[in-house]
Coordinates of C-alpha atoms in Angstrom, one line a residue:
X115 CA -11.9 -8.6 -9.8
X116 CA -13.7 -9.7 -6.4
X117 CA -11.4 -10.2 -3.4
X118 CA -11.8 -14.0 -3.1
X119 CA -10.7 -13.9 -7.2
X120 CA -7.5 -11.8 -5.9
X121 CA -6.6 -15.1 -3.3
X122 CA -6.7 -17.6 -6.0
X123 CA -5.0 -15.9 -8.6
X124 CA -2.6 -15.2 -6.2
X125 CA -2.4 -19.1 -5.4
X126 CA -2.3 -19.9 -8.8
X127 CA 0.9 -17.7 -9.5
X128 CA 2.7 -18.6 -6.4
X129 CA 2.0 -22.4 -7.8
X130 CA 3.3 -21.2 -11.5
X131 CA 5.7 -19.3 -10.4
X132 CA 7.2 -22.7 -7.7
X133 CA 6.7 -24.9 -10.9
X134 CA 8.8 -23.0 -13.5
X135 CA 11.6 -22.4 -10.6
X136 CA 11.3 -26.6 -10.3
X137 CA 11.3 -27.7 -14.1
X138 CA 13.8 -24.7 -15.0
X139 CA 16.5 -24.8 -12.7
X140 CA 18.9 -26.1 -14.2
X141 CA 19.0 -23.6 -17.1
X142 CA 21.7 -21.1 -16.4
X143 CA 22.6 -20.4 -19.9
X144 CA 21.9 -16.5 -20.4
X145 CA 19.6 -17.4 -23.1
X146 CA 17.4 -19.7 -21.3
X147 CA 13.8 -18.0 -20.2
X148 CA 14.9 -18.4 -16.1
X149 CA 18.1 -18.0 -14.6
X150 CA 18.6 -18.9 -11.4
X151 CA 20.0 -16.9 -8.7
X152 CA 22.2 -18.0 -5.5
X153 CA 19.9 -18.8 -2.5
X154 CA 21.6 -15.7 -0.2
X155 CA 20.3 -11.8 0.3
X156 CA 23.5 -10.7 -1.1
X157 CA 22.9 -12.6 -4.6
X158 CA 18.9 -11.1 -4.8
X159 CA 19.9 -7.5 -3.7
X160 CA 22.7 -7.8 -7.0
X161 CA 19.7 -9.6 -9.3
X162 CA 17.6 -7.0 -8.2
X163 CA 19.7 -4.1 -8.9
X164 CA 20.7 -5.2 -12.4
X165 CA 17.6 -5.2 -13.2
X166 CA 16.7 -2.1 -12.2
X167 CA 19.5 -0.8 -13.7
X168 CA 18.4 -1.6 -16.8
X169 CA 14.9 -0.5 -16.6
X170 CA 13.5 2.0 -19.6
X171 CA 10.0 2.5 -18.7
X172 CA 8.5 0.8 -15.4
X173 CA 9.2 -0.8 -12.2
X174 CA 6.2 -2.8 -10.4
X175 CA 7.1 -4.3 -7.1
X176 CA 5.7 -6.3 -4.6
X177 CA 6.3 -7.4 -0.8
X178 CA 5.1 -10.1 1.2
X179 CA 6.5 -8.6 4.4
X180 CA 8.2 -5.2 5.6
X181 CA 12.4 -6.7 5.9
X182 CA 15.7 -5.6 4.9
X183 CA 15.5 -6.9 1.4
X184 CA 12.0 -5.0 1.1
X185 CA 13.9 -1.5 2.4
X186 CA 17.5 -2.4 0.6
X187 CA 15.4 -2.7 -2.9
X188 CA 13.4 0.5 -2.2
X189 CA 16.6 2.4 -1.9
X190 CA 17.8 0.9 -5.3
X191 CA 14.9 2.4 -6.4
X192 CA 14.9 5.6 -4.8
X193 CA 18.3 5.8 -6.8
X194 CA 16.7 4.9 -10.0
X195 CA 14.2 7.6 -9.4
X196 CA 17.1 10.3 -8.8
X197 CA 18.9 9.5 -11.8
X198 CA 16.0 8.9 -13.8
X199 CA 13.2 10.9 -12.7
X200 CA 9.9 10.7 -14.6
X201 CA 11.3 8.7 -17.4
X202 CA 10.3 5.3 -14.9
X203 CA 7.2 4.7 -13.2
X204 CA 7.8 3.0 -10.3
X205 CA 4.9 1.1 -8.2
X206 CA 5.2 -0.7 -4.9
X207 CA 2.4 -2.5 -3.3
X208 CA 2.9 -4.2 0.5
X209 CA 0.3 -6.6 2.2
X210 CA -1.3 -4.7 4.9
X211 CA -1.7 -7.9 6.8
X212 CA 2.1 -8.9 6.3
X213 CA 4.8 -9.4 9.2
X214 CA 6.3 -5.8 10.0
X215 CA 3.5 -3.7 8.9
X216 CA 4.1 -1.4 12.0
X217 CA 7.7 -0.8 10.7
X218 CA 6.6 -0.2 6.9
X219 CA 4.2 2.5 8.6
X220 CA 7.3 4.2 10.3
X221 CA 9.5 3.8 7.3
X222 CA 6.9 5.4 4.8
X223 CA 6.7 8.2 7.6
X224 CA 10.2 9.3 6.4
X225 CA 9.8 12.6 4.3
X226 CA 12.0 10.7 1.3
X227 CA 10.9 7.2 2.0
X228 CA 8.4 6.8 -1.2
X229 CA 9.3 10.1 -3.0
X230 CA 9.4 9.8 -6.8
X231 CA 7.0 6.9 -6.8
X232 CA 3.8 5.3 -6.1
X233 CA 3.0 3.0 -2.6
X234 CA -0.3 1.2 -2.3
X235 CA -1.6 -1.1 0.9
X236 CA -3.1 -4.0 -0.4
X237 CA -5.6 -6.1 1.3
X238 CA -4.3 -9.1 0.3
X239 CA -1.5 -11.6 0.6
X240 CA 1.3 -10.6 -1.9
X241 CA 4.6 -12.6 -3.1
X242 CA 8.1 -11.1 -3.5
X243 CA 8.8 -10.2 -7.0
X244 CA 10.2 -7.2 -9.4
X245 CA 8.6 -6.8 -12.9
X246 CA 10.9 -4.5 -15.1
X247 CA 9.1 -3.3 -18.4
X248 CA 7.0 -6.3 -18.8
X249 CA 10.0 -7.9 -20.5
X250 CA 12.0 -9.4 -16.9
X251 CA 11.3 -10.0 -13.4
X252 CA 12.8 -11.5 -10.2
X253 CA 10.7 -13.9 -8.1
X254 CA 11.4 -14.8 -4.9
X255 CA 10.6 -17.7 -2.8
X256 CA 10.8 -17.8 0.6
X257 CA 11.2 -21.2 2.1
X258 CA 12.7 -23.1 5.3
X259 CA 16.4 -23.5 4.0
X260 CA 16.4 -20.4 2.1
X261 CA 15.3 -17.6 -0.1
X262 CA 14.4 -19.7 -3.9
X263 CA 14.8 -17.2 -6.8
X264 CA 15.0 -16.3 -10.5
X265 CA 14.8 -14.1 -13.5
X266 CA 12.8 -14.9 -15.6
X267 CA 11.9 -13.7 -19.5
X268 CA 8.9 -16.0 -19.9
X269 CA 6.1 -15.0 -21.5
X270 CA 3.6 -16.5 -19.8
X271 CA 5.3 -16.5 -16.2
X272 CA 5.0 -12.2 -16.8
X273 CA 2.3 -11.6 -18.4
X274 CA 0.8 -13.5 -15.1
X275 CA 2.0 -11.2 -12.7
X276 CA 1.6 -7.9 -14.9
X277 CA -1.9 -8.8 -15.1
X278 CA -2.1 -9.9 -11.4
X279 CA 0.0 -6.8 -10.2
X280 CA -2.4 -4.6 -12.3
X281 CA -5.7 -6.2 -10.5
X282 CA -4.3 -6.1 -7.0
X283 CA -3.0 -2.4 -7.7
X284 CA -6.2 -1.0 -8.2
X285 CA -7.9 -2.8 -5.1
X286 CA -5.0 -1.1 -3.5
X287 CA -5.2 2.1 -1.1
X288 CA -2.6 4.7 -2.1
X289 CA -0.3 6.0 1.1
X290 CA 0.0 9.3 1.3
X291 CA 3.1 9.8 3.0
X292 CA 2.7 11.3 6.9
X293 CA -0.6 12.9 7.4
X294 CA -0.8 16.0 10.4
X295 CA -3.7 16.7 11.2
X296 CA -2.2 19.0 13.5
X297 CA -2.9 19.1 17.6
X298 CA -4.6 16.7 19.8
X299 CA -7.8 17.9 19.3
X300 CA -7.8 18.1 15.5
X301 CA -6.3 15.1 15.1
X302 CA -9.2 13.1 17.4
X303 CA -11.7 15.2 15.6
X304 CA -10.0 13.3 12.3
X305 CA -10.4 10.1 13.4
X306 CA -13.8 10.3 14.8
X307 CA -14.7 11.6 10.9
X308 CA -12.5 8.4 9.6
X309 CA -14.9 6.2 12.0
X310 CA -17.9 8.0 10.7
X311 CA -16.4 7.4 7.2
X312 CA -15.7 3.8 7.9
X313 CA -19.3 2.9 9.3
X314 CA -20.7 4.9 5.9
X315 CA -22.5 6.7 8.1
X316 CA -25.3 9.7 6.1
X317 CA -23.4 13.1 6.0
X318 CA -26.4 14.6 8.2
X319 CA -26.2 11.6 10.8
X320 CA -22.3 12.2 11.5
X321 CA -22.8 15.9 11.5
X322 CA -25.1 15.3 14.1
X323 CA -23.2 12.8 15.8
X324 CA -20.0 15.0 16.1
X325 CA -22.0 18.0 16.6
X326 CA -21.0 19.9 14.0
X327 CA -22.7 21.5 11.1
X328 CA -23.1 20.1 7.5
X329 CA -20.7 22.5 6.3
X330 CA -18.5 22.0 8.6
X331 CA -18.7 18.2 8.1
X332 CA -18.4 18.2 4.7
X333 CA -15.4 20.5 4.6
X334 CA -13.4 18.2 6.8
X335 CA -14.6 15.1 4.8
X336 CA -13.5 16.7 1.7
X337 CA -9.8 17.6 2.7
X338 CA -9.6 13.9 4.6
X339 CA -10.3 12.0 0.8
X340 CA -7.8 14.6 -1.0
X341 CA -5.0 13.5 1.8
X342 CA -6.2 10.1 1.2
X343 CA -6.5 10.2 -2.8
X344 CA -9.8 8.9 -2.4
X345 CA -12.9 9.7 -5.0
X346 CA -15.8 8.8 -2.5
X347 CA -16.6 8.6 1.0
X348 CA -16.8 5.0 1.1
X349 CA -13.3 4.8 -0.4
X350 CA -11.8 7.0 2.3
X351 CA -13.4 4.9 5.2
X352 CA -12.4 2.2 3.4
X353 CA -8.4 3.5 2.8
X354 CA -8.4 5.1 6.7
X355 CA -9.1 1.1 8.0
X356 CA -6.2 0.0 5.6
X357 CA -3.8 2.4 6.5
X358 CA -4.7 1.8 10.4
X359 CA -5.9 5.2 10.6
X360 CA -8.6 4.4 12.5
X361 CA -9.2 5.2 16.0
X362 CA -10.4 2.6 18.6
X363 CA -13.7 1.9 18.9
X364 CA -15.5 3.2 21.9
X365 CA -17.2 0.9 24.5
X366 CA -20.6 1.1 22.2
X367 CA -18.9 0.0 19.7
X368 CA -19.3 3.4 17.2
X369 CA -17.3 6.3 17.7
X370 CA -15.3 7.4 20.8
X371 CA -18.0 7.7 24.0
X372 CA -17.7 11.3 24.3
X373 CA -18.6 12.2 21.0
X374 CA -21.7 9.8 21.2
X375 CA -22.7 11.3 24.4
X376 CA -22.4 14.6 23.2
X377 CA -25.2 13.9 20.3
X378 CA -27.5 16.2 18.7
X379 CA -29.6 17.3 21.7
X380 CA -27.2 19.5 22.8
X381 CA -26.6 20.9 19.8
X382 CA -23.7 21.9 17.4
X383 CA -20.0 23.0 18.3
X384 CA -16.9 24.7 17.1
X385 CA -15.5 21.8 15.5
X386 CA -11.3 22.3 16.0
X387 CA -9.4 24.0 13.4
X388 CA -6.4 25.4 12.1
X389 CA -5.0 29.0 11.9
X390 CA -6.7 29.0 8.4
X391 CA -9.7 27.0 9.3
X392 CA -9.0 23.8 8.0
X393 CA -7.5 20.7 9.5
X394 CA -4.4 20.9 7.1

């Protein structure tokens, strides 16, 4: 599924999911197929803890923005994943364009913050809402006089997002936790391999470019997609911009100025390492 078919599904569900809170409101029988949920943080953090209290087999979440309600339902989770362990998947996507990106970045820094399960950045915008099993979720609604939610059972209300979740999941880049590259050096050397990533630049034309052997090179670009759970180069240029690994663009617009003036003519260097030769 192409980016631009991402965006309107996610219109499309956001518009299903404003229409069944408007035609179902009023149902707040526990048999009905939505069940309203009182307009206050307090009232979503309880619906959202039931549910995943009762959950046997998965947990898909997703964030329109970094907040308190985003963290207060990831540590209902972490405490479904201590209790439950492996028995649960649990998935949790964030919009990499959202409002307090810089925060989620600090909060996943944490060495516990997305222990036991699965973070992905996605590219794009994302609603508010907790799938349980396939069989329940929680949507949630932000508007100007108040957070709108429910739970809903319906069929077709979940099998949208499932299927939505699942498409903007595997778009997604995967977070992997605090990356070190180590020192200064090593970790500018990174990022100059990231940008060299990014622009999908020919292994032999970066290896040049930093001034560093192919084997070298390719060393380093294989350890950078492992950290990154990337499969291909393009994929691990592709995370590193996501993830706002990348460094900042030097005054030619390419990699940082020192590196392009140091070029191939004066030949290769000692690219910096670790005690055990490696950046990790």
């Amino acid at each position: 599924m192409r980016e631009y078919e991402i965006g309107r599904a996610l219109l499309e569900v956001s518009a299903l999911i404003e229409d069944t809170l408007a035609m179902r409101r009023d149902r707040e029988s526990e048999e009905s197929l939505v069940i309203p949920v009182e307009p206050d943080e307090t009232a979503l953090l309880a619906a959202a803890g039931e549910l995943i209290g009762r959950a046997g087999r998965s947990v898909d979440v997703s964030f329109a923005e970094h907040t308190t309600r985003s963290r207060d339902i990831a540590g209902l989770l972490r405490s479904l994943v201590a209790a439950r362990g492996d028995a649960v998947r649990v998935r949790l996507l964030f919009a990499r364009s959202a409002p307090g990106w810089d925060r989620l970045r600090e909060h996943l820094d944490h060495p516990v913050a997305s222990e036991g399960f699965d973070v992905r950045i996605a590219r794009v915008p994302l609603v508010d809402s907790l799938v349980v099993d396939g069989r329940s979720a929680l949507l949630i609604a932000d508007s100007a006089i108040g957070p709108q939610a429910s739970v809903t059972r319906g069929t077709e209300v979940l099998g949208a997002l499932s299927a939505l979740f699942a498409a903007v999941w595997n778009g997604a880049a995967p977070v992997p936790g605090r990356i070190d590259w180590g020192d200064r050096a090593r970790s500018e050397f990174a990022g100059r391999i990231l940008r060299c990533l990014h622009a999908g630049m020919a292994d032999e034309v970066a290896a040049c470019e930093l001034s560093v052997s192919m084997r070298t090179y390719r060393r380093y670009v294989a350890e950078i997609m492992t950290a990154l759970g990337a499969n291909s180069r393009f994929q691990a240029g592709l995370h590193a911009a996501e993830l706002g690994l990348l460094p900042v663009l030097g005054a030619r617009g390419g990699l940082p100025e020192a590196a392009r003036e140091a070029g191939c003519a004066q030949g290769r260097t000692d690219a910096p390492e670790g005690s055990n030769g490696t950046f990790l």
